[in-house]
Short mmCIF file of C-alpha atoms and ligand atoms in Angstrom, two decimals:
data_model
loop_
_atom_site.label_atom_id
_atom_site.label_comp_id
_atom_site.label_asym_id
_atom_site.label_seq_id
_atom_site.Cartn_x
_atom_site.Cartn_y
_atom_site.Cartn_z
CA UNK A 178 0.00 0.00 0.00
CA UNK A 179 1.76 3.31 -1.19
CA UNK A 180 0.63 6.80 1.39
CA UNK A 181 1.02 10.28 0.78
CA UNK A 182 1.83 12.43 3.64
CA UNK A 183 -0.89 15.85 2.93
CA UNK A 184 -0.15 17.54 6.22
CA UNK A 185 1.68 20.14 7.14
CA UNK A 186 4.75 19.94 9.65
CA UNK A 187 3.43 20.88 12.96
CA UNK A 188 6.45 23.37 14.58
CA UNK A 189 6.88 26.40 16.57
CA UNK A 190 6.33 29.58 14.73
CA UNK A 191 4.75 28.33 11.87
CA UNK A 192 1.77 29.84 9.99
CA UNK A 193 -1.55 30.67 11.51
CA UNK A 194 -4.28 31.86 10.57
CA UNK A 195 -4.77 35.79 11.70
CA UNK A 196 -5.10 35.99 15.43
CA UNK A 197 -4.93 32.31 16.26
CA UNK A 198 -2.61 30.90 19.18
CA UNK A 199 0.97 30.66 18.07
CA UNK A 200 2.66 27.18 17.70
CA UNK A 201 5.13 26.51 20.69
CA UNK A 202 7.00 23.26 21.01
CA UNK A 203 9.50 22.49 23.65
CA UNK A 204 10.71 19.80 25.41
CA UNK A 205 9.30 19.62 29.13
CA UNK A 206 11.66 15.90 30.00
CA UNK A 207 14.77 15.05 28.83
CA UNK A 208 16.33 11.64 28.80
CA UNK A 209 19.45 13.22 29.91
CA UNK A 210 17.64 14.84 32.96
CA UNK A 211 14.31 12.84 33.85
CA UNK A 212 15.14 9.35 32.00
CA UNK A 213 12.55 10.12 29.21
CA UNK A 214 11.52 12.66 26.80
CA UNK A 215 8.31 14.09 26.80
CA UNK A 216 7.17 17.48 24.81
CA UNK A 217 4.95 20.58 25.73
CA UNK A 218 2.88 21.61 22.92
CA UNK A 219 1.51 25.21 22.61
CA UNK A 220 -1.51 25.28 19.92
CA UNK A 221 -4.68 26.70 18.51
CA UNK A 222 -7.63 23.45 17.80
CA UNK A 223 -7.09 25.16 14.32
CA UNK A 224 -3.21 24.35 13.72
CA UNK A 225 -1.92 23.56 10.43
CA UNK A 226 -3.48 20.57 8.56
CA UNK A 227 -7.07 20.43 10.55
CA UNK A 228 -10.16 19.76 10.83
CA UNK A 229 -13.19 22.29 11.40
CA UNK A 230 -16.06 20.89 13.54
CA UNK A 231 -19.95 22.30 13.21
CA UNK A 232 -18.94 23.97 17.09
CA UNK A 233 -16.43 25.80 14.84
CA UNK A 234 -19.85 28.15 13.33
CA UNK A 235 -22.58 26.83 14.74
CA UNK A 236 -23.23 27.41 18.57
CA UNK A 237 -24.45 24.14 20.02
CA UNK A 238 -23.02 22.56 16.78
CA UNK A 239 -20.96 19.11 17.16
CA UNK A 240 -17.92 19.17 18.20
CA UNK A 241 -14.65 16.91 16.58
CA UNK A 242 -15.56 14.09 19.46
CA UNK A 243 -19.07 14.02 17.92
CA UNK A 244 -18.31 13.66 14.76
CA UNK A 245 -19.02 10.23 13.03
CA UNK A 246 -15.52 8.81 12.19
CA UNK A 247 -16.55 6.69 9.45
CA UNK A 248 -17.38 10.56 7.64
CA UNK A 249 -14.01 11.18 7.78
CA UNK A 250 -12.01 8.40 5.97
CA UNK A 251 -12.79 6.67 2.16
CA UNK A 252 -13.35 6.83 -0.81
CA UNK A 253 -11.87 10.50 -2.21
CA UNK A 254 -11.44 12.54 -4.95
CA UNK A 255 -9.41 15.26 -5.77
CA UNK A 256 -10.58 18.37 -8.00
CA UNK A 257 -7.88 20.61 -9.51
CA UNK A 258 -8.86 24.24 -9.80
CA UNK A 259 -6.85 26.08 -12.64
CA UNK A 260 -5.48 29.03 -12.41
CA UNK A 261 -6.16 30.26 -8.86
CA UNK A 262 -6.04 34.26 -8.16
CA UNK A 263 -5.36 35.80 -4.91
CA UNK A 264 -8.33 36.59 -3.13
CA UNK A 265 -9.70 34.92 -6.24
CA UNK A 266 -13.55 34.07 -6.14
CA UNK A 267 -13.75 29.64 -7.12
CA UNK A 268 -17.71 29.42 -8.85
CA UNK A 269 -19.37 26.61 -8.82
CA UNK A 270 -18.64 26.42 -12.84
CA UNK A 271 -14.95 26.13 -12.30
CA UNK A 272 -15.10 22.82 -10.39
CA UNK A 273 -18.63 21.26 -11.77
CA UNK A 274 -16.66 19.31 -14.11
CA UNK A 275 -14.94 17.82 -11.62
CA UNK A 276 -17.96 16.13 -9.87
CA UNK A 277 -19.58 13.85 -12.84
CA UNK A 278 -20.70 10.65 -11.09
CA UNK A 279 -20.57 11.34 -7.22
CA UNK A 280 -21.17 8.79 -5.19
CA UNK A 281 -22.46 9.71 -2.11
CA UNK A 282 -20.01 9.81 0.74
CA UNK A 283 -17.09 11.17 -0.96
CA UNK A 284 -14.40 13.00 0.39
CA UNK A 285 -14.24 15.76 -2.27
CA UNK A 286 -9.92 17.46 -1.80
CA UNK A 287 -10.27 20.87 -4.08
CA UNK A 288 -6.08 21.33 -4.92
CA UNK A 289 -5.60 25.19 -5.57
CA UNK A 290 -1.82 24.52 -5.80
CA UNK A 291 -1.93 27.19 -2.63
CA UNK A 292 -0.29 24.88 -0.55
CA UNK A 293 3.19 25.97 -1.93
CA UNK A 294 3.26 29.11 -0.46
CA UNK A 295 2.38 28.54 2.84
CA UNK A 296 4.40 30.12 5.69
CA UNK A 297 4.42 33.36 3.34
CA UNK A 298 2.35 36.24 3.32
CA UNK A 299 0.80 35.17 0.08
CA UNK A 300 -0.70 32.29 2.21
CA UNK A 301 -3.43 34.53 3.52
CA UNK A 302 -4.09 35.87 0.42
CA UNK A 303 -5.70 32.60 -1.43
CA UNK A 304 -8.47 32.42 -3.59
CA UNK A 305 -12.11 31.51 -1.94
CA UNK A 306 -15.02 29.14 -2.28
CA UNK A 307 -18.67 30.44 -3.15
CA UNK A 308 -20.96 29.73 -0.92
CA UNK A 309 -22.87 27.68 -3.82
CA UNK A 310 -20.48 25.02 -3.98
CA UNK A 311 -21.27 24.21 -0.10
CA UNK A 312 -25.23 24.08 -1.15
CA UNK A 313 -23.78 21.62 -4.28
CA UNK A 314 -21.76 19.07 -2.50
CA UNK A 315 -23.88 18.32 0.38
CA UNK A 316 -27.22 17.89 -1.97
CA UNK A 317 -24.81 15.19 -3.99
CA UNK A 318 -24.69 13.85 -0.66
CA UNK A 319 -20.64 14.83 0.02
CA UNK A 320 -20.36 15.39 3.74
CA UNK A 321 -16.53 16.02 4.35
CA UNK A 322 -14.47 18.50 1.78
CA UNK A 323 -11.28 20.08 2.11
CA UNK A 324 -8.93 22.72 0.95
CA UNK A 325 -5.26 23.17 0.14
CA UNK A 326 -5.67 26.61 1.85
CA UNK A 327 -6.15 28.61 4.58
CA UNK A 328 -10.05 29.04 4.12
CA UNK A 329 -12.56 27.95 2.07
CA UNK A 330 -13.93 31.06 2.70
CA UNK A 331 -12.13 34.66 2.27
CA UNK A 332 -9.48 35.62 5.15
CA UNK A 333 -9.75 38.56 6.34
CA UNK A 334 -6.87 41.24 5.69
CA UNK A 335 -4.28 41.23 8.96
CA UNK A 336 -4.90 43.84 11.65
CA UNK A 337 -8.91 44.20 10.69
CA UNK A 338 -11.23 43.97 13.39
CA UNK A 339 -14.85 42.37 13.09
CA UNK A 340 -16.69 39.11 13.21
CA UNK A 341 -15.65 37.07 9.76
CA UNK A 342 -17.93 36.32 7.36
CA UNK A 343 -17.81 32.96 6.43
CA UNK A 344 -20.93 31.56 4.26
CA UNK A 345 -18.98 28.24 3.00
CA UNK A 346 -18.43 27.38 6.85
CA UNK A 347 -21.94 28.13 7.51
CA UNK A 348 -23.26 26.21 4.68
CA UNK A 349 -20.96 22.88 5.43
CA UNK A 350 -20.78 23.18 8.88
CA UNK A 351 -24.56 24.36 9.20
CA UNK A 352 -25.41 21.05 7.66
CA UNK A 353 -23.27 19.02 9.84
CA UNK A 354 -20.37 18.34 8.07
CA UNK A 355 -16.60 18.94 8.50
CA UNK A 356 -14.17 21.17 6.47
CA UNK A 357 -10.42 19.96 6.61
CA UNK A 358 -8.22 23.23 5.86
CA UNK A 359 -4.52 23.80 5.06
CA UNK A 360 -3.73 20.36 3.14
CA UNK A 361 -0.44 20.10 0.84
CA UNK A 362 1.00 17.89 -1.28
CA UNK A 363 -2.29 16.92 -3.21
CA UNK A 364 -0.08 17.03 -6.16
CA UNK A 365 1.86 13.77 -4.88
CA UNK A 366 -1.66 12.16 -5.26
CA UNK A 367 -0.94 10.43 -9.00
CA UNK A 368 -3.44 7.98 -8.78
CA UNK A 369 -7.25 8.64 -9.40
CA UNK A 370 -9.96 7.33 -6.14
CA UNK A 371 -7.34 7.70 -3.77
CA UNK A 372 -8.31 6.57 -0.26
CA UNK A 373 -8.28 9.13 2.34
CA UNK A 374 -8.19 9.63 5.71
CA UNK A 375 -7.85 12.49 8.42
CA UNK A 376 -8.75 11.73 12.00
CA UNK A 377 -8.86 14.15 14.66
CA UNK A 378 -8.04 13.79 18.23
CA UNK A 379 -10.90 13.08 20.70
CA UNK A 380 -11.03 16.82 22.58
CA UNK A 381 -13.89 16.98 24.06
CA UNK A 382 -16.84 19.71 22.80
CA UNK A 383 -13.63 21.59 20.94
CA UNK A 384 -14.54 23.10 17.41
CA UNK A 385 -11.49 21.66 15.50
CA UNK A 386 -8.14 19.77 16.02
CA UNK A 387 -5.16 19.19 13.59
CA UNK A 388 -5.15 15.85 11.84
CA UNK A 389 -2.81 13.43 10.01
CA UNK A 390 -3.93 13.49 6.67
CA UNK A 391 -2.69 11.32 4.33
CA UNK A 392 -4.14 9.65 0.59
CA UNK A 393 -3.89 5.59 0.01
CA UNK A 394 -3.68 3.78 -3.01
CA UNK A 395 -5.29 0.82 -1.77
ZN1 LIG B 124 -10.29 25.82 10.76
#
């Protein structure tokens, strides 16, 4: 069975998204000093490769302990989207072709190509999803998608003050599914139907949580 890795490193200082916790790792034991080495890690629930719970946008929403597990690994398929702009606006008629013969269930991966320039500024300034793909993949039955950048929906400029607007979250997440944000590598994916999978860790009633994601070619 062949894997490709499509998270990002998790390490102090990386990227975040505007405002989030910053990424500290250190060790806390030391073989040299206690016998053993454990680390201390510093993080936001929404750190590099993750995944975004309903909780995340909807108050009383699910949280990534309530969501069903089997929603989040199988059958997958990834959806190039040429020519990407910054703060670019992705319609529905850019992917559509993409999505001929759906089976319900899929894990639909949108690959910008974004990925590459994460850690720079141009990071935060990725194209964005209209709402009217959301409405599209859940009525073809899709209840997990994610995105090789920051947002599906439009990040806000550094420094500006507000609530976000974010009608793809509220969409996806409104109909209780999960977004997974910030995946790489989708490019390494050579094979069509990959098998995916991207499990988050059980925190209780929290509204995301990085995850390993990774394709299979079963
Ligand atoms: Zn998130």
């Amino acid at each position: 069975m062949q894997a490709v890795d499509l998270s990002h490193p998790v390490v102090t200082g990386m990227q975040v998204f505007p405002g989030d916790p910053g990424v500290f790792l250190r060790n806390a034991a030391s073989v040299e000093q206690d016998g053993f080495q454990v680390a201390e890690l510093h993080l936001g629930s929404h750190t590099g490769t993750h995944l975004d719970a309903p909780l995340h946008t909807v108050p009383g929403g699910a949280g990534v302990d309530r969501l069903p597990l089997e929603t989040l690994m199988g059958p997958a398929r990834i959806i190039p989207v040429a020519e990407p702009a910054e703060y670019g606006c992705i319609r529905w008629q850019d992917v559509a072709g993409g999505m001929h013969g759906l089976a319900p269930g899929t894990i639909v991966l949108f690959r910008t190509g974004w990925s590459s320039c994460f850690n720079t500024p141009r990071y935060l300034r990725h194209p964005f999803f209209e709402a009217e793909i959301a409405v599209r993949l859940l009525a073809a039955g899709v209840r997990t998608v994610g995105v090789d950048t920051l947002n599906p929906d439009p990040t806000p400029a550094p420094g500006s003050s507000g609530p976000v607007d974010l009608p793809f979250h509220d969409e996806f997440l409104g109909a209780g599914g999960a977004i997974i944000e910030n995946l790489t590598n989708l490019d390494a994916v050579t094979w069509t139907d990959p098998w995916f999978s991207a499990l988050p860790l059980r925190l209780s009633e929290v509204d995301g949580s990085p995850v390993r994601a990774a394709a299979f070619q079963l």
